[in-house]
Every structure is written in C-alpha cells, then in structure tokens.
C-alpha cells in the first residue's frame, strides 16, 4: 500500500485544522494510506494546541512547532525532510484548497509526471492579489520557459524522489516547479477548485513581492549557473573589463596621438573603475569555482534516476 504524506504549513488557522483533517481522510483513494504533517510556523493563536489535540486523536497526524515564524518555504522544506510518503502533497491550511482534488493529482502523477502543480483557474481572491499574481506567472513562465498558469498555488503533488532532491528557503516555494525542472523532473498541471476563505485572513503583505523578486534573481542564478558560477560572474566581469580597457585605450589615443590632456576627464576614472570591478567579478567567479570543486565537483545538484550494474 502506497503512502501519501500531506505537508501543511500553519500560521494562525485554529478554526480550520479539524475540518481539513476530516476532509483529507474522506478523500484518501483506495490502495493508499496517509499521514499528515502539520508545521506550526510561529502561530500566535491556539493552532498548536489544536494540532496537538488532532495528533492525540489520530496517530497518523504529526506536529512540528517552529520557535518563531520562519516562512512558508522553511516549513515546506522541513516537511520534505521528514516525509516518508511515496507521494507528497502540499496544501494550505485555510481550506481554500479542496482535498477532493487529491485523486486528480494522483492521476496526473500516474501519467508519468514527477510532480503536479495546481492551477486556481477561478479564484476568489481580491483584485490586489489576483493581478500581481497574473503578472508574476506571466513573467516567470516566459523567463524560465516553463508554461504554468499558477506558480503561486500551494496545492502540489510530488513523487518522493523530487522532494528529497529539493532545497528551498526564503520565498522559493513559489519557484519549486522551476527548481524541479532544473534537476530534470517533469511537471504537469491540474486545474483545482479554489474555495472562498471562510476563516481568518491572508498572511501575505506587499513585502512578499520584493522578497519574491529577489528570490527570482536567486533562482535564475542557481538554476543556470550553480555548477559553473564562472560563467555568470566571469561573463559580467569580462564585459566590464572590456569596457574599461576600451575606454583607457581611447584615452591613450587622445593623449599620445591627439596630444590632449586626460588627467581631468571623468572618463579616465570610469575606465579605471570598470577595469577594477571587472577583475573583481572574474576573481569572485574563480573563487566560486574553487568552492564548487572543494564541495564535490560538478556533480553537485545532479539527480541520478537509475543505476544499472551488469555483473559478470
């Protein structure tokens, strides 16, 4: 019998937890067992007490309590670390994700995908959330070449091999499909029902957009240049050095061929500055390459799917 591990990050959702557990139990398909992993991400209400009560009633419920609020990505990663399920499903605790969709996620994985991401095609969120989300999804899809409609949807299903090879932090939970793709995993999409929030309120403010943008840059670097950082830093350094040297050569031409003074020209300072910064970028790239080599070489971040040994 296959096991499904549900990872649910909780922040001040005391009213919904019991209902969510009941709905999950009611929608476990035949042939599957389950366990529910609640991560209390610094709740200030009675959520932790309620989770402990549920764990006392059902041995398949596990509870982890963070010392303070570390964020959704940290909670999901902790769940990934301890999950033992053949399939891992992440859900929000606010009841906006409908457990009736579990069977559809499992079906998508049975089609051969390594993970399945939910798409809240019809949303019941205010315009202040839906418009930035649409812009975010458009930019990420075009930039990373992965056409998903809803990166922000927390309702996702993974095969075990995916979660055991992911390492997320900050606000990177939004970019899990991109990270999975960079490791060679495939991702399907499932249209899911999005229910209105009946209890509590949204925990996300405007600051998440700034953090999300900074993580966007981080994801770009680690997915494309993680194993060869010299290509990133060295490329920038080469262009800056080339520009700086070009400016300096131009000033040499002015001084010795046109016999004009250059000491008071701002262009001289710019040329020297670009050259120095360019060399520094190249040096950073070489240091990063050395760190990658000492850490384990170019195989870091490579996922082995199968190993076949033909013995004599």
Coordinates of C-alpha atoms in Angstrom, one line a residue, residues 243-244 247-248 265-275:
X243 CA 34.6 48.3 -21.5
X244 CA 37.1 49.7 -19.0
X247 CA 37.9 53.5 -22.5
X248 CA 41.5 53.5 -21.3
X265 CA 38.5 63.8 -17.5
X266 CA 35.8 61.8 -15.7
X267 CA 36.1 59.2 -18.4
X268 CA 39.5 58.2 -17.0
X269 CA 38.1 57.4 -13.6
X270 CA 35.3 55.5 -15.3
X271 CA 37.7 53.4 -17.3
X272 CA 39.8 52.5 -14.3
X273 CA 36.7 51.8 -12.2
X274 CA 35.2 49.4 -14.8
X275 CA 38.5 47.6 -15.2

